Short mmCIF file of C-alpha atoms (C1' of nucleotides) in Angstrom, two decimals:
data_model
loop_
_atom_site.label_atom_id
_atom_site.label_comp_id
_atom_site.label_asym_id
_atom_site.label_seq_id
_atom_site.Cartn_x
_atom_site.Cartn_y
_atom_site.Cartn_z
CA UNK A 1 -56.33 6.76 -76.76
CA UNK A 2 -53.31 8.69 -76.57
CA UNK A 3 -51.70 5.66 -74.49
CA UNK A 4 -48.39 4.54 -75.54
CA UNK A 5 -46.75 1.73 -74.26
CA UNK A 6 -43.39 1.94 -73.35
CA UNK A 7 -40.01 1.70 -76.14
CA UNK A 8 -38.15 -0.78 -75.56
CA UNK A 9 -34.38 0.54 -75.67
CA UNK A 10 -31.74 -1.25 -76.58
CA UNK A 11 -29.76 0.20 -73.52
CA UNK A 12 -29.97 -2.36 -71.00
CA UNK A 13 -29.15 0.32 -68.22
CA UNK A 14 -32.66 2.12 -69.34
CA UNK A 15 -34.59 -0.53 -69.34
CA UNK A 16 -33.56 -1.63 -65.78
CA UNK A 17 -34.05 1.90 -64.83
CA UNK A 18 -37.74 2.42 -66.31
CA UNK A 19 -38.30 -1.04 -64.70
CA UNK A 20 -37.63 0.36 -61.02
CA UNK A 21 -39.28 3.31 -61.76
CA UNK A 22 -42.41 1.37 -62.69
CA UNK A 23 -42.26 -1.08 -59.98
CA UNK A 24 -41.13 1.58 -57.53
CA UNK A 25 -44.82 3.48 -58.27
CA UNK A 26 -46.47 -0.14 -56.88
CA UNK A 27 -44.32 -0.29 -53.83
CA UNK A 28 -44.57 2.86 -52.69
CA UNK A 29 -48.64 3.24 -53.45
CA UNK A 30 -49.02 0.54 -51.53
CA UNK A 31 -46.90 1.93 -48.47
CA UNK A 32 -48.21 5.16 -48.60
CA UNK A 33 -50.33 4.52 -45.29
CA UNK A 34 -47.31 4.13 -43.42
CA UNK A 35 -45.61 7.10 -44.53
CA UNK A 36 -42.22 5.32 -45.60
CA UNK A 37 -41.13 5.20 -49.02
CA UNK A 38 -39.59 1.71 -50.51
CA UNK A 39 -36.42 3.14 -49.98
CA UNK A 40 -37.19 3.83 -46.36
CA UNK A 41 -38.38 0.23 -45.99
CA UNK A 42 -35.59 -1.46 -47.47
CA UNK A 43 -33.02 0.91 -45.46
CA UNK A 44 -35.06 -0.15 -41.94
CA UNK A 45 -34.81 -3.54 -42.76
CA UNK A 46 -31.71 -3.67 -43.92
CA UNK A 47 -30.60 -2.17 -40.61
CA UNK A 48 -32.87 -5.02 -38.90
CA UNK A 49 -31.67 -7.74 -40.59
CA UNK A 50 -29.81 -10.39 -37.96
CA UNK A 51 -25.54 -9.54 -37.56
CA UNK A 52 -23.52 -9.78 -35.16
CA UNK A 53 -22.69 -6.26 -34.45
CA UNK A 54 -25.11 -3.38 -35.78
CA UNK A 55 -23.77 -2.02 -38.75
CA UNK A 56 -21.14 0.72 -39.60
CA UNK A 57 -22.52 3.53 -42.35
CA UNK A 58 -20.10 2.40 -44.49
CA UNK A 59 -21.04 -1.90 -44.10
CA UNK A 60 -24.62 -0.43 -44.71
CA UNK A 61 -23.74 1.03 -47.70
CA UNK A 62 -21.91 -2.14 -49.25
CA UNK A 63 -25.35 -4.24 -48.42
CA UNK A 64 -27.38 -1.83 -50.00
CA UNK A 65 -25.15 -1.24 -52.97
CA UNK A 66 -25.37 2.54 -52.35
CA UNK A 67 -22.68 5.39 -52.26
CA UNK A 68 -21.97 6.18 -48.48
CA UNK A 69 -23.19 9.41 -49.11
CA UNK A 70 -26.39 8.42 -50.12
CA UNK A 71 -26.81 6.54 -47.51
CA UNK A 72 -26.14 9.41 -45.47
CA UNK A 73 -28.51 11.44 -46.95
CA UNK A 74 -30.93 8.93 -46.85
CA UNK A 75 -30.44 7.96 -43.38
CA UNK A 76 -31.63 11.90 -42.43
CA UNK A 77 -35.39 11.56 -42.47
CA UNK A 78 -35.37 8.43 -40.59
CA UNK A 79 -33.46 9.87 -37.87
CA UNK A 80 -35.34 13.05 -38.11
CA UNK A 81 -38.66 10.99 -37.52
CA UNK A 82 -37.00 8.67 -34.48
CA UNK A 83 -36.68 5.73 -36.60
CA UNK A 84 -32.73 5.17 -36.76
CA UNK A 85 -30.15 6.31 -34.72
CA UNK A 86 -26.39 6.73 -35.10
CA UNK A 87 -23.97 5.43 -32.51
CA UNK A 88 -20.19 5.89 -32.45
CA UNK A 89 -18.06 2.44 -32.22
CA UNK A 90 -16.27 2.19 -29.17
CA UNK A 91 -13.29 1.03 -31.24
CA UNK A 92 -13.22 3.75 -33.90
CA UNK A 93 -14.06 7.05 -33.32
CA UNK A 94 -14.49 7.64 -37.36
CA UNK A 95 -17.18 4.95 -37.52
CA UNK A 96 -20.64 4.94 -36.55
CA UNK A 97 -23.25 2.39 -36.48
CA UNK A 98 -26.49 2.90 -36.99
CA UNK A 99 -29.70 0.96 -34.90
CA UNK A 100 -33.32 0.81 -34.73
CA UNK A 101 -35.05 2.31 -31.81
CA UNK A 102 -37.89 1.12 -30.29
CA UNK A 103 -40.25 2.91 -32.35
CA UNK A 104 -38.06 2.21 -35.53
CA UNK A 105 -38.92 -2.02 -35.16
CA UNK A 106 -42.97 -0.98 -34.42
CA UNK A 107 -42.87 1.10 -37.16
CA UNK A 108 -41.01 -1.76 -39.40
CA UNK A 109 -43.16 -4.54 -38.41
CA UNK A 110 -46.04 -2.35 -39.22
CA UNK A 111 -45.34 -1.70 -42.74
CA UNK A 112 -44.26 -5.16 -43.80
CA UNK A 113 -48.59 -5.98 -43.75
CA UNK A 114 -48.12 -3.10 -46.22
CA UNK A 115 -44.77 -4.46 -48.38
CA UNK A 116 -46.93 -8.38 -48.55
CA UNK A 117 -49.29 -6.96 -50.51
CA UNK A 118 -47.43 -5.05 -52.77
CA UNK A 119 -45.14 -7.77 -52.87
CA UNK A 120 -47.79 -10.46 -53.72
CA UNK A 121 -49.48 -7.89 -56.57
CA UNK A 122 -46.36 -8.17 -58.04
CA UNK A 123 -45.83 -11.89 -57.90
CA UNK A 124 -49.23 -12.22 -59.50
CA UNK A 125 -48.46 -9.95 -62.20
CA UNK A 126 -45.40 -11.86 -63.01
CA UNK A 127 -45.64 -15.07 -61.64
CA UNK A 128 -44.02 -16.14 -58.66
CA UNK A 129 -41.25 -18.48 -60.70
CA UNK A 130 -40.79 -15.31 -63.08
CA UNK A 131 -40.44 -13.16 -60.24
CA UNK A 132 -38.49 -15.07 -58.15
CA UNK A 133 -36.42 -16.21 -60.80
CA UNK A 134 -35.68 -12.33 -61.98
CA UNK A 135 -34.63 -11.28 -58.54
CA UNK A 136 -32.25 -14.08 -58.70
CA UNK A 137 -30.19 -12.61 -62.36
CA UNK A 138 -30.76 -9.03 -60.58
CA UNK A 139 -28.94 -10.06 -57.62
CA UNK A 140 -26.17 -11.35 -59.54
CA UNK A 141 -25.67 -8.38 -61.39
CA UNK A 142 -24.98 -6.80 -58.29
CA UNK A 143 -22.54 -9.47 -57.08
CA UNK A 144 -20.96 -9.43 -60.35
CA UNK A 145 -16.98 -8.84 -59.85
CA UNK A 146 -16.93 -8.08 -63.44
CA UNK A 147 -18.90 -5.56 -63.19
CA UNK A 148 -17.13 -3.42 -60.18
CA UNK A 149 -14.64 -0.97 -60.52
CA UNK B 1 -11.40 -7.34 -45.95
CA UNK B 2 -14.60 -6.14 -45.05
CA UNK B 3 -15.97 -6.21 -48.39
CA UNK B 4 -19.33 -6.90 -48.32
CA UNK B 5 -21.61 -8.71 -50.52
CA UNK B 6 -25.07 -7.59 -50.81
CA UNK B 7 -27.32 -9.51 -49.01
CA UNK B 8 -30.37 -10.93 -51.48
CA UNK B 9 -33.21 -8.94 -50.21
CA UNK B 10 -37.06 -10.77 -50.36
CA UNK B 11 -38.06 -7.31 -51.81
CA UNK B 12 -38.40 -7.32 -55.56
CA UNK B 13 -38.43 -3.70 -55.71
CA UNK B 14 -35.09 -3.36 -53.86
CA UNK B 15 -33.27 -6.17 -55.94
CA UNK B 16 -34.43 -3.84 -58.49
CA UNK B 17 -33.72 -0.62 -57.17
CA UNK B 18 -30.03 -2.21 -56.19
CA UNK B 19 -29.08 -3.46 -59.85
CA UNK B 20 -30.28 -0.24 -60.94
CA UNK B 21 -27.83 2.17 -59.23
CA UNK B 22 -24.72 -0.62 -59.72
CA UNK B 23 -25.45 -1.06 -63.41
CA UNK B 24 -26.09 3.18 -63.83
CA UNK B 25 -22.08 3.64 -61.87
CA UNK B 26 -21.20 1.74 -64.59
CA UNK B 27 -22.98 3.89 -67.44
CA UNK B 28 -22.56 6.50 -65.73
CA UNK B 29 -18.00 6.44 -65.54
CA UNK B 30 -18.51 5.42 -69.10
CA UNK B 31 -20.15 8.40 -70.77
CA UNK B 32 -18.34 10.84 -67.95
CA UNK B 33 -16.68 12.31 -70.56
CA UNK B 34 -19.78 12.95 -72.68
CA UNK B 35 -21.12 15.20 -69.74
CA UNK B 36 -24.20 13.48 -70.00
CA UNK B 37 -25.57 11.23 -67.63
CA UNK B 38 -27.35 7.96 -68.54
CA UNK B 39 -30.31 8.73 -67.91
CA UNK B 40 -29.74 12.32 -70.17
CA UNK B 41 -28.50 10.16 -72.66
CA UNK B 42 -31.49 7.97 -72.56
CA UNK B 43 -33.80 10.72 -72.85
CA UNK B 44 -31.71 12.41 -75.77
CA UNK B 45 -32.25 8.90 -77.83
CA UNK B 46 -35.79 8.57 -76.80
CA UNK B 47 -36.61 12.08 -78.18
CA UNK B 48 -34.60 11.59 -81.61
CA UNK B 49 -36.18 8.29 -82.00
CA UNK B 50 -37.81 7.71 -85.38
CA UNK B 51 -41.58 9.45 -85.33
CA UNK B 52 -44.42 10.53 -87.71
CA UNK B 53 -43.77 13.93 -85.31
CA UNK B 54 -41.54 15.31 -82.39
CA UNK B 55 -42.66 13.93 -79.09
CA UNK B 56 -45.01 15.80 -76.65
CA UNK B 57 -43.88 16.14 -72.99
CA UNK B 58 -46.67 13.43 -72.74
CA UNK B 59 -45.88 10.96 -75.08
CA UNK B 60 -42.30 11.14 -73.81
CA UNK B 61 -43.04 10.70 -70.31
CA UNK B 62 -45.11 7.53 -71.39
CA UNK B 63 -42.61 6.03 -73.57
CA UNK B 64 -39.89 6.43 -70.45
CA UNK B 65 -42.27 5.31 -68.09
CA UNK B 66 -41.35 8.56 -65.95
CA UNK B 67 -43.61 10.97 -64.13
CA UNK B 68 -44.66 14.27 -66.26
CA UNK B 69 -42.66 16.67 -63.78
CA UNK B 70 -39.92 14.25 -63.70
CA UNK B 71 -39.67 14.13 -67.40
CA UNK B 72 -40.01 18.49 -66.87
CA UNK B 73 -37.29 18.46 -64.67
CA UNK B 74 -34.31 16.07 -66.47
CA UNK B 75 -35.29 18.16 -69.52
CA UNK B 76 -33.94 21.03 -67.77
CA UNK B 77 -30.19 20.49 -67.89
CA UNK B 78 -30.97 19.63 -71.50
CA UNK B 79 -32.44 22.71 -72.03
CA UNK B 80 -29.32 24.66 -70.79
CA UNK B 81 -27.16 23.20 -72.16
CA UNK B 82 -28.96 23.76 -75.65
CA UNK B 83 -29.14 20.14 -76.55
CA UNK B 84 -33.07 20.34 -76.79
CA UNK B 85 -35.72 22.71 -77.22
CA UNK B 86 -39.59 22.92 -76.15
CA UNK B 87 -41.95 24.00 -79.03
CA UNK B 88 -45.89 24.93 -78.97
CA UNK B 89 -47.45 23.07 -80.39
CA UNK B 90 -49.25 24.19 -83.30
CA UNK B 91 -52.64 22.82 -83.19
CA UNK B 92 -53.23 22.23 -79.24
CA UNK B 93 -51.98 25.47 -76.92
CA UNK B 94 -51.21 23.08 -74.22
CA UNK B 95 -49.03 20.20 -75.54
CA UNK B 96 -45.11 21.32 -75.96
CA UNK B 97 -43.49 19.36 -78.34
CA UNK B 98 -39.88 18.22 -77.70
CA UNK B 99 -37.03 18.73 -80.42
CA UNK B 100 -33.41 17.93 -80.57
CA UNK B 101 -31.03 20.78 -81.94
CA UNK B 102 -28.42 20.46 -84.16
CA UNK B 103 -26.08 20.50 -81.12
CA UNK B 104 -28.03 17.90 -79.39
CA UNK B 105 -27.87 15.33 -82.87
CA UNK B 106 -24.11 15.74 -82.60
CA UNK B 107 -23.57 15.56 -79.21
CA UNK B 108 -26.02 12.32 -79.18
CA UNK B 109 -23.88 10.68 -81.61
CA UNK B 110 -20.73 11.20 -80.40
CA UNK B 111 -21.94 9.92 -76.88
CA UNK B 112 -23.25 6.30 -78.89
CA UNK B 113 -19.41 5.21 -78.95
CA UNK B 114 -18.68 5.60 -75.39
CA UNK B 115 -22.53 4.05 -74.56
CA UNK B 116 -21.65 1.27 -76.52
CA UNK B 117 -18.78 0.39 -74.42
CA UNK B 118 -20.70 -0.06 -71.57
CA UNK B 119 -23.01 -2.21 -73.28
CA UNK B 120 -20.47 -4.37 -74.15
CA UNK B 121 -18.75 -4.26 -70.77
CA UNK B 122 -21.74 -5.37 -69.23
CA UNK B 123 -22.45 -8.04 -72.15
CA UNK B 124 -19.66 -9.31 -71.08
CA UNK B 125 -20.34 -9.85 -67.30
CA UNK B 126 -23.78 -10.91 -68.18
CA UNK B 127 -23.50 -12.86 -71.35
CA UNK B 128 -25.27 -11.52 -74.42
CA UNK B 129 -28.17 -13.66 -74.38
CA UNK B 130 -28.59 -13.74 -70.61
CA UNK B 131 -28.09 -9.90 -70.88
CA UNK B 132 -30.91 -9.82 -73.71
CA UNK B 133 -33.30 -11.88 -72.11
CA UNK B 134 -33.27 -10.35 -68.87
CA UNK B 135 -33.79 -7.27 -70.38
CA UNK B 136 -36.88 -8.56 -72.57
CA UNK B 137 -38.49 -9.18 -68.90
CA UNK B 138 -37.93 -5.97 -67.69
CA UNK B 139 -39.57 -4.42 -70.79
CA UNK B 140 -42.43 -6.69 -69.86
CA UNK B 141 -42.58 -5.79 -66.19
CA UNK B 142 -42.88 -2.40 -67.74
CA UNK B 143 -46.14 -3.19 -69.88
CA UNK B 144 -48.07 -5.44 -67.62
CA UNK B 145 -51.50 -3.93 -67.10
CA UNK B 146 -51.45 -5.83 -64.14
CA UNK B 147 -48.71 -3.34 -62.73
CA UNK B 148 -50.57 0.00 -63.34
CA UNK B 149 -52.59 1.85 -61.74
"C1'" DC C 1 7.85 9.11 -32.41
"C1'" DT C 2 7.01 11.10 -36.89
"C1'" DT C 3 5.36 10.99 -41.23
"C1'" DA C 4 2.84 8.94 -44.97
"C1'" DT C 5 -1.08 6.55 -46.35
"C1'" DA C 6 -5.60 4.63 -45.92
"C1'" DT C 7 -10.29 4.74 -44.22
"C1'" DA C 8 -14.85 6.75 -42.34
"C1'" DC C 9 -17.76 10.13 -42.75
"C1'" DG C 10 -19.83 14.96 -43.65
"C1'" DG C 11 -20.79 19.27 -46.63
"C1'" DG C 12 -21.93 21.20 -50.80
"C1'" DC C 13 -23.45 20.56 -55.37
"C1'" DA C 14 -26.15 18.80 -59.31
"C1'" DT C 15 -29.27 15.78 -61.08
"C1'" DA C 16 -33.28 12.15 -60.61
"C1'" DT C 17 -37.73 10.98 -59.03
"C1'" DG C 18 -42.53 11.63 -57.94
"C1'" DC C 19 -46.30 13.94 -55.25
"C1'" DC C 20 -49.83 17.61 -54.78
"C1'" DC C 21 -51.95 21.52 -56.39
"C1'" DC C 22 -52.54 25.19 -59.72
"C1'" DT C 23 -53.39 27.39 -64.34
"C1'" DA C 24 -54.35 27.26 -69.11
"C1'" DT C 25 -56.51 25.17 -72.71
"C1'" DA C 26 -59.45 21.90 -75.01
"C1'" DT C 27 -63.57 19.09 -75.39
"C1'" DA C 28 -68.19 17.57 -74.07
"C1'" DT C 29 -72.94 18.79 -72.39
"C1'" DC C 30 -76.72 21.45 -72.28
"C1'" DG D 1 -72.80 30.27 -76.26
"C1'" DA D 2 -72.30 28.83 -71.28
"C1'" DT D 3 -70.85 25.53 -68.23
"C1'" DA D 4 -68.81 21.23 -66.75
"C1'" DT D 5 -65.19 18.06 -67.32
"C1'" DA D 6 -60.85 16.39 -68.99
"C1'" DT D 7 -56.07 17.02 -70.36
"C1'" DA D 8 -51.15 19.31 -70.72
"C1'" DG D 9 -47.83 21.29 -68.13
"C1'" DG D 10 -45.56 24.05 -64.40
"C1'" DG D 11 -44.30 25.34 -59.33
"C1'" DG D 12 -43.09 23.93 -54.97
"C1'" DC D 13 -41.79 20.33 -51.97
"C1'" DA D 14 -39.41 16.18 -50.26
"C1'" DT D 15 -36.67 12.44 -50.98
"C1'" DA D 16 -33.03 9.64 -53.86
"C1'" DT D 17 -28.68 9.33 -55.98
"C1'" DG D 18 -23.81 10.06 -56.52
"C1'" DC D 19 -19.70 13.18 -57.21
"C1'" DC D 20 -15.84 15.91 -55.31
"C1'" DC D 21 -13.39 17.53 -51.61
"C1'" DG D 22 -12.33 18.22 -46.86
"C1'" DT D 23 -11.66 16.68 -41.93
"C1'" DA D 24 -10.87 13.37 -38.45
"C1'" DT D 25 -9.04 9.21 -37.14
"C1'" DA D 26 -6.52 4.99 -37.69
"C1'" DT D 27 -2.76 2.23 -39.46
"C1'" DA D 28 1.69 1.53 -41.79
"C1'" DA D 29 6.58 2.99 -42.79
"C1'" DG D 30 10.71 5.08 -41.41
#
DNA sequence: CTTATATACGGGCATATGCCCCTATATATC
DNA sequence: GATATATAGGGGCATATGCCCGTATATAAG
């Protein structure tokens, strides 16, 4: 009844924001079971993903397009619940990398059942060519040089 | 020199997410001098938007696709700083109706000029109509039934 | 070698976001 | 009118996000 549907503002910042917001609700209701938020996900995988060397706070950081000190903040429940841990670098005693334990990759392989489904709910509600196509223009608007300062 | 691109992630969410918190730095150094954040600033337009009446707490959380307490708690700042106020309203003891003040109009409009130079700055690294369009299919991702729960 | 500068990270602060549960009020049912 | 149900918001909690500033370490300048 009282069910409005949503402005659309001309400020392309809060649009982009009320879109994560909405399609952070999906991801996260969907990984509820596994007691990791999206943002817990994409951190552990992120950590995961194939380098050469496991990576510094501050690499992490530039991948994830986050402030180092959000990652640091961020990185605190994981390591409180055994998930991540921080190593110094043998070269640089300011820098420290940060690794999956053992219970850290179980924990990630788990919830990825969890993510597909959320992620395929969203490809149907969009389309995969839409969807696929959207994360492409979001991605370069991180990449964007224009936009960094 | 180690300046790292983002890596694309499969997730839609934290594409999302990502774009979100680059695109907000920018807002957010632009209207730095306002004091207000974007997403204060977005909340002061949404609640002086034209209406037959003031917004509910409700109807405002619907419109910015936000939680209730979330709306409850960015209003708070707002609050102090005088730039809103809650009123009963008259006919229902529950619903709070949300008002700009006088202080709040003015401060709004003085913060549209440096807004507007962030939408123009990131017009610019976008293109307008690539800018536009993507942010038509947000505001879609944001109404798709299919999305809610 | 000493000093200046740059980089990596943490601490403290404020806001942003959403959950769960609670209370107050309103509406529907009987 | 009494009771059941639904709705509006708030309180408390945990995480998410980024700023400023400080400390430790590394690198560059002299």
């Amino acid at each position: 009844m009282t069910d409005h549907l949503p402005f659309q503002s001309p400020c392309y910042c809060a649009e982009l924001r009320k879109a994560a917001r909405r399609v952070s609700l999906i991801y996260d209701a969907r990984l509820r079971a596994s007691g990791l938020r999206t943002s817990q996900f994409s951190l552990l995988a992120e950590i995961a993903r194939d380098r050469p060397a496991p990576p510094t706070m501050n690499e992490l950081s530039n991948y994830l397009v986050m402030d180092r000190s959000t990652l640091g903040h961020n990185l605190r429940p994981l390591l409180r619940k055994g998930l991540v841990v921080l190593q110094p670098d043998a070269n640089d005693a300011r820098t420290r990398r940060v690794l999956l334990t053992a219970k850290g990759t179980v924990k990630l392989k788990a919830t990825k059942k969890l993510w597909l489904k959320a992620q395929q709910e969203y490809e149907k509600a969009l389309g995969e060519g839409a969807a696929v196509s959207l994360r492409n223009t979001l991605y370069k608007l991180c990449s964007s040089k224009l936009l960094k300062r």
